[in-house]
């Protein structure tokens, strides 16, 4: 068995690869695993250091939109798990070009190659943001796609392309749509690591708008278990929701983070709201629960362990926090252009590590 994991050096993809190569998913035991990752500012080979020497594992630096490279790596019969994406909503508001390139064109290249190479299965990792915002109740998998941000629109586009390859060509495509992930190894541009790393450094945290926006928090380990379940027991052409079961306003979450980091509300700065800011996301995940999915990580425990991880890994986030200084001081957000790249070296497509 060969598994091509795209975006496997990022937050969720690397968590999936570490679990896979640590034997957490017995159905895939002994599989060869290729990670294809462009190593953008969000990709970090250190996330895969724990499994770098495992037999059958390799990390290839390159772009999912590079068709010849994808054809070389996606050997006939592969299972494809596509995590690769531009993922930060604020960045997509500043410049959506890379989101269209990776999330739409890149996914198309993967799908087309998967079809030609007769891939065994293709799992597209998607998001609750494709549905827009919901004031009460929860979305089912057949709710209409009404994305608001350019990021969400690019993910919705990818989902529609993926489903079209199932409906038109019969490619075995499955889609998972999850809620907000948290856990170790998440880039400090996202709320929980951003607030945690800033508070640990004695800095203030920028709360967008009135802070009453609601997100459902899902531990990354539970998300990866849900993806694996959809791969093993899901049906071709189906969409599966993966929820965390912990809905919190950003204000409430901020209070938890202040307490975990030994700070108080005086560290909170109320800053301009995100443009088009979705008020609430909520997924009905009963379809995957019927296959046996249950989130296992209690939020209080998961959050405590996550804060501890950031506390004990300053080297991991210090370099990533350069991003924060350059780009995302939220009260200056409106005046500060988005940094398109980071200080991380991006190796030439096709170099194998
Ligand atoms: P991330 O930003 O941490 O990682 C993305 C990875 O993709 C990085 O390693 C990056 O280098 C790589 N990448 C970007 N462009 C690429 C390209 N053109 N070719 C190859 N690799 C490329 O993101 P994440 O949080 O790990 O998200 C993974 C997936 O899960 C994404 O598809 C995202 O839309 C989805 N998702 C994330 C969340 C969340 O809360 N983080 C929630 C719902 C869905
Ligand atoms: O500094 C901040 N201050 C703030 O108030 C940041 C970074 C965020 N926020 C708010 C905006 C959101 O309401 O916190 C909430 C969470 O923001 P993000 O961490 O940027 O996540 P979100 O926009 O909800 O999107 C995330 O979940 C769905 C991921 O980034 C997406 O990739 C995923 O698809």
PDB file of N, CA, C and O in Angstrom, residues 187-208 250-251 253-255 257-258 261 263 265 267-269 271 307 324 330:
ATOM      1  N   UNK A 187       0.447  26.555  13.494  1.00  0.00           N
ATOM      2  CA  UNK A 187       1.144  27.825  13.230  1.00  0.00           C
ATOM      3  C   UNK A 187       0.548  28.955  14.088  1.00  0.00           C
ATOM      4  O   UNK A 187      -0.678  29.066  14.181  1.00  0.00           O
ATOM      5  N   UNK A 188       1.399  29.813  14.655  1.00  0.00           N
ATOM      6  CA  UNK A 188       0.885  30.872  15.535  1.00  0.00           C
ATOM      7  C   UNK A 188       0.144  31.999  14.833  1.00  0.00           C
ATOM      8  O   UNK A 188      -0.087  33.053  15.437  1.00  0.00           O
ATOM      9  N   UNK A 189      -0.287  31.778  13.622  1.00  0.00           N
ATOM     10  CA  UNK A 189      -1.211  32.743  12.997  1.00  0.00           C
ATOM     11  C   UNK A 189      -2.655  32.467  13.424  1.00  0.00           C
ATOM     12  O   UNK A 189      -3.500  33.345  13.337  1.00  0.00           O
ATOM     13  N   UNK A 190      -2.941  31.231  13.907  1.00  0.00           N
ATOM     14  CA  UNK A 190      -4.310  30.837  14.258  1.00  0.00           C
ATOM     15  C   UNK A 190      -4.596  31.179  15.727  1.00  0.00           C
ATOM     16  O   UNK A 190      -3.674  31.290  16.545  1.00  0.00           O
ATOM     17  N   UNK A 191      -5.866  31.308  16.064  1.00  0.00           N
ATOM     18  CA  UNK A 191      -6.253  31.900  17.359  1.00  0.00           C
ATOM     19  C   UNK A 191      -5.551  31.271  18.575  1.00  0.00           C
ATOM     20  O   UNK A 191      -4.901  31.979  19.360  1.00  0.00           O
ATOM     21  N   UNK A 192      -5.706  29.958  18.771  1.00  0.00           N
ATOM     22  CA  UNK A 192      -5.190  29.374  20.019  1.00  0.00           C
ATOM     23  C   UNK A 192      -3.668  29.492  20.124  1.00  0.00           C
ATOM     24  O   UNK A 192      -3.154  30.012  21.136  1.00  0.00           O
ATOM     25  N   UNK A 193      -2.897  29.083  19.110  1.00  0.00           N
ATOM     26  CA  UNK A 193      -1.444  29.260  19.269  1.00  0.00           C
ATOM     27  C   UNK A 193      -1.020  30.723  19.270  1.00  0.00           C
ATOM     28  O   UNK A 193      -0.047  31.079  19.947  1.00  0.00           O
ATOM     29  N   UNK A 194      -1.760  31.553  18.567  1.00  0.00           N
ATOM     30  CA  UNK A 194      -1.380  32.980  18.547  1.00  0.00           C
ATOM     31  C   UNK A 194      -1.530  33.594  19.930  1.00  0.00           C
ATOM     32  O   UNK A 194      -0.607  34.230  20.458  1.00  0.00           O
ATOM     33  N   UNK A 195      -2.694  33.365  20.538  1.00  0.00           N
ATOM     34  CA  UNK A 195      -2.923  33.935  21.862  1.00  0.00           C
ATOM     35  C   UNK A 195      -1.982  33.287  22.883  1.00  0.00           C
ATOM     36  O   UNK A 195      -1.424  33.965  23.751  1.00  0.00           O
ATOM     37  N   UNK A 196      -1.806  31.980  22.782  1.00  0.00           N
ATOM     38  CA  UNK A 196      -0.943  31.293  23.750  1.00  0.00           C
ATOM     39  C   UNK A 196       0.483  31.814  23.685  1.00  0.00           C
ATOM     40  O   UNK A 196       1.085  32.171  24.722  1.00  0.00           O
ATOM     41  N   UNK A 197       1.044  31.874  22.481  1.00  0.00           N
ATOM     42  CA  UNK A 197       2.451  32.263  22.380  1.00  0.00           C
ATOM     43  C   UNK A 197       2.641  33.731  22.768  1.00  0.00           C
ATOM     44  O   UNK A 197       3.645  34.090  23.392  1.00  0.00           O
ATOM     45  N   UNK A 198       1.669  34.557  22.441  1.00  0.00           N
ATOM     46  CA  UNK A 198       1.782  35.966  22.825  1.00  0.00           C
ATOM     47  C   UNK A 198       1.679  36.125  24.345  1.00  0.00           C
ATOM     48  O   UNK A 198       2.448  36.869  24.964  1.00  0.00           O
ATOM     49  N   UNK A 199       0.738  35.411  24.961  1.00  0.00           N
ATOM     50  CA  UNK A 199       0.587  35.519  26.419  1.00  0.00           C
ATOM     51  C   UNK A 199       1.814  34.962  27.132  1.00  0.00           C
ATOM     52  O   UNK A 199       2.276  35.545  28.127  1.00  0.00           O
ATOM     53  N   UNK A 200       2.349  33.851  26.631  1.00  0.00           N
ATOM     54  CA  UNK A 200       3.544  33.280  27.263  1.00  0.00           C
ATOM     55  C   UNK A 200       4.730  34.237  27.161  1.00  0.00           C
ATOM     56  O   UNK A 200       5.629  34.219  28.001  1.00  0.00           O
ATOM     57  N   UNK A 201       4.711  35.063  26.119  1.00  0.00           N
ATOM     58  CA  UNK A 201       5.792  36.047  25.946  1.00  0.00           C
ATOM     59  C   UNK A 201       5.468  37.364  26.648  1.00  0.00           C
ATOM     60  O   UNK A 201       6.181  38.365  26.470  1.00  0.00           O
ATOM     61  N   UNK A 202       4.354  37.393  27.408  1.00  0.00           N
ATOM     62  CA  UNK A 202       4.005  38.604  28.163  1.00  0.00           C
ATOM     63  C   UNK A 202       3.383  39.696  27.309  1.00  0.00           C
ATOM     64  O   UNK A 202       3.384  40.875  27.699  1.00  0.00           O
ATOM     65  N   UNK A 203       2.851  39.314  26.127  1.00  0.00           N
ATOM     66  CA  UNK A 203       2.286  40.315  25.215  1.00  0.00           C
ATOM     67  C   UNK A 203       0.761  40.334  25.316  1.00  0.00           C
ATOM     68  O   UNK A 203       0.149  39.493  25.961  1.00  0.00           O
ATOM     69  N   UNK A 204       0.154  41.296  24.629  1.00  0.00           N
ATOM     70  CA  UNK A 204      -1.306  41.378  24.579  1.00  0.00           C
ATOM     71  C   UNK A 204      -1.831  40.502  23.448  1.00  0.00           C
ATOM     72  O   UNK A 204      -1.071  40.059  22.589  1.00  0.00           O
ATOM     73  N   UNK A 205      -3.155  40.265  23.489  1.00  0.00           N
ATOM     74  CA  UNK A 205      -3.773  39.460  22.423  1.00  0.00           C
ATOM     75  C   UNK A 205      -4.876  40.268  21.747  1.00  0.00           C
ATOM     76  O   UNK A 205      -5.648  40.961  22.415  1.00  0.00           O
ATOM     77  N   UNK A 206      -4.964  40.171  20.408  1.00  0.00           N
ATOM     78  CA  UNK A 206      -5.956  40.960  19.664  1.00  0.00           C
ATOM     79  C   UNK A 206      -7.249  40.178  19.421  1.00  0.00           C
ATOM     80  O   UNK A 206      -7.260  39.196  18.683  1.00  0.00           O
ATOM     81  N   UNK A 207      -8.316  40.623  20.046  1.00  0.00           N
ATOM     82  CA  UNK A 207      -9.610  39.963  19.878  1.00  0.00           C
ATOM     83  C   UNK A 207     -10.402  40.741  18.813  1.00  0.00           C
ATOM     84  O   UNK A 207     -10.648  41.940  18.974  1.00  0.00           O
ATOM     85  N   UNK A 208     -10.783  40.033  17.763  1.00  0.00           N
ATOM     86  CA  UNK A 208     -11.445  40.715  16.641  1.00  0.00           C
ATOM     87  C   UNK A 208     -12.897  41.063  16.996  1.00  0.00           C
ATOM     88  O   UNK A 208     -13.645  40.206  17.493  1.00  0.00           O
ATOM     89  N   UNK A 250     -15.330  33.343  21.131  1.00  0.00           N
ATOM     90  CA  UNK A 250     -13.909  33.705  21.227  1.00  0.00           C
ATOM     91  C   UNK A 250     -13.598  34.358  22.572  1.00  0.00           C
ATOM     92  O   UNK A 250     -12.497  34.203  23.106  1.00  0.00           O
ATOM     93  N   UNK A 251     -14.582  35.069  23.127  1.00  0.00           N
ATOM     94  CA  UNK A 251     -14.376  35.671  24.460  1.00  0.00           C
ATOM     95  C   UNK A 251     -14.167  34.584  25.515  1.00  0.00           C
ATOM     96  O   UNK A 251     -13.259  34.678  26.338  1.00  0.00           O
ATOM     97  N   UNK A 253     -13.202  31.481  25.067  1.00  0.00           N
ATOM     98  CA  UNK A 253     -11.931  30.804  24.830  1.00  0.00           C
ATOM     99  C   UNK A 253     -10.765  31.668  25.308  1.00  0.00           C
ATOM    100  O   UNK A 253      -9.801  31.172  25.916  1.00  0.00           O
ATOM    101  N   UNK A 254     -10.857  32.962  25.058  1.00  0.00           N
ATOM    102  CA  UNK A 254      -9.796  33.876  25.501  1.00  0.00           C
ATOM    103  C   UNK A 254      -9.641  33.810  27.023  1.00  0.00           C
ATOM    104  O   UNK A 254      -8.516  33.771  27.546  1.00  0.00           O
ATOM    105  N   UNK A 255     -10.777  33.761  27.725  1.00  0.00           N
ATOM    106  CA  UNK A 255     -10.719  33.649  29.192  1.00  0.00           C
ATOM    107  C   UNK A 255      -9.965  32.388  29.619  1.00  0.00           C
ATOM    108  O   UNK A 255      -9.141  32.411  30.520  1.00  0.00           O
ATOM    109  N   UNK A 257      -7.696  30.806  27.925  1.00  0.00           N
ATOM    110  CA  UNK A 257      -6.267  30.933  27.595  1.00  0.00           C
ATOM    111  C   UNK A 257      -5.555  31.879  28.553  1.00  0.00           C
ATOM    112  O   UNK A 257      -4.406  31.636  28.944  1.00  0.00           O
ATOM    113  N   UNK A 258      -6.264  32.941  28.964  1.00  0.00           N
ATOM    114  CA  UNK A 258      -5.673  33.863  29.943  1.00  0.00           C
ATOM    115  C   UNK A 258      -5.364  33.100  31.229  1.00  0.00           C
ATOM    116  O   UNK A 258      -4.267  33.229  31.793  1.00  0.00           O
ATOM    117  N   UNK A 261      -2.440  30.727  30.946  1.00  0.00           N
ATOM    118  CA  UNK A 261      -1.141  31.376  30.795  1.00  0.00           C
ATOM    119  C   UNK A 261      -0.840  32.350  31.939  1.00  0.00           C
ATOM    120  O   UNK A 261       0.165  33.080  31.906  1.00  0.00           O
ATOM    121  N   UNK A 263      -2.533  35.074  32.898  1.00  0.00           N
ATOM    122  CA  UNK A 263      -2.763  36.497  32.584  1.00  0.00           C
ATOM    123  C   UNK A 263      -4.214  36.853  32.893  1.00  0.00           C
ATOM    124  O   UNK A 263      -5.015  35.974  33.236  1.00  0.00           O
ATOM    125  N   UNK A 265      -7.683  39.844  31.960  1.00  0.00           N
ATOM    126  CA  UNK A 265      -8.349  40.483  30.816  1.00  0.00           C
ATOM    127  C   UNK A 265      -7.628  41.763  30.358  1.00  0.00           C
ATOM    128  O   UNK A 265      -7.827  42.242  29.237  1.00  0.00           O
ATOM    129  N   UNK A 267      -4.837  41.957  29.364  1.00  0.00           N
ATOM    130  CA  UNK A 267      -3.964  41.601  28.229  1.00  0.00           C
ATOM    131  C   UNK A 267      -4.721  41.574  26.899  1.00  0.00           C
ATOM    132  O   UNK A 267      -4.116  41.339  25.852  1.00  0.00           O
ATOM    133  N   UNK A 268      -6.042  41.797  26.961  1.00  0.00           N
ATOM    134  CA  UNK A 268      -6.852  41.692  25.739  1.00  0.00           C
ATOM    135  C   UNK A 268      -7.025  43.063  25.100  1.00  0.00           C
ATOM    136  O   UNK A 268      -7.404  44.022  25.764  1.00  0.00           O
ATOM    137  N   UNK A 269      -6.713  43.143  23.800  1.00  0.00           N
ATOM    138  CA  UNK A 269      -6.983  44.370  23.039  1.00  0.00           C
ATOM    139  C   UNK A 269      -8.138  44.096  22.092  1.00  0.00           C
ATOM    140  O   UNK A 269      -8.105  43.115  21.340  1.00  0.00           O
ATOM    141  N   UNK A 271      -9.788  44.785  18.795  1.00  0.00           N
ATOM    142  CA  UNK A 271      -9.291  45.377  17.545  1.00  0.00           C
ATOM    143  C   UNK A 271     -10.364  45.267  16.466  1.00  0.00           C
ATOM    144  O   UNK A 271     -11.391  44.597  16.652  1.00  0.00           O
ATOM    145  N   UNK A 307      -1.387  24.139  25.586  1.00  0.00           N
ATOM    146  CA  UNK A 307      -0.657  25.282  26.146  1.00  0.00           C
ATOM    147  C   UNK A 307       0.693  24.811  26.700  1.00  0.00           C
ATOM    148  O   UNK A 307       1.733  25.446  26.485  1.00  0.00           O
ATOM    149  N   UNK A 324       4.292  36.921  12.973  1.00  0.00           N
ATOM    150  CA  UNK A 324       3.410  37.757  13.763  1.00  0.00           C
ATOM    151  C   UNK A 324       3.908  39.199  13.752  1.00  0.00           C
ATOM    152  O   UNK A 324       3.148  40.135  13.545  1.00  0.00           O
ATOM    153  N   UNK A 330      -2.847  42.679  14.933  1.00  0.00           N
ATOM    154  CA  UNK A 330      -4.182  42.846  14.361  1.00  0.00           C
ATOM    155  C   UNK A 330      -4.640  44.297  14.329  1.00  0.00           C
ATOM    156  O   UNK A 330      -5.363  44.697  13.431  1.00  0.00           O
TER     157      UNK A 330
END
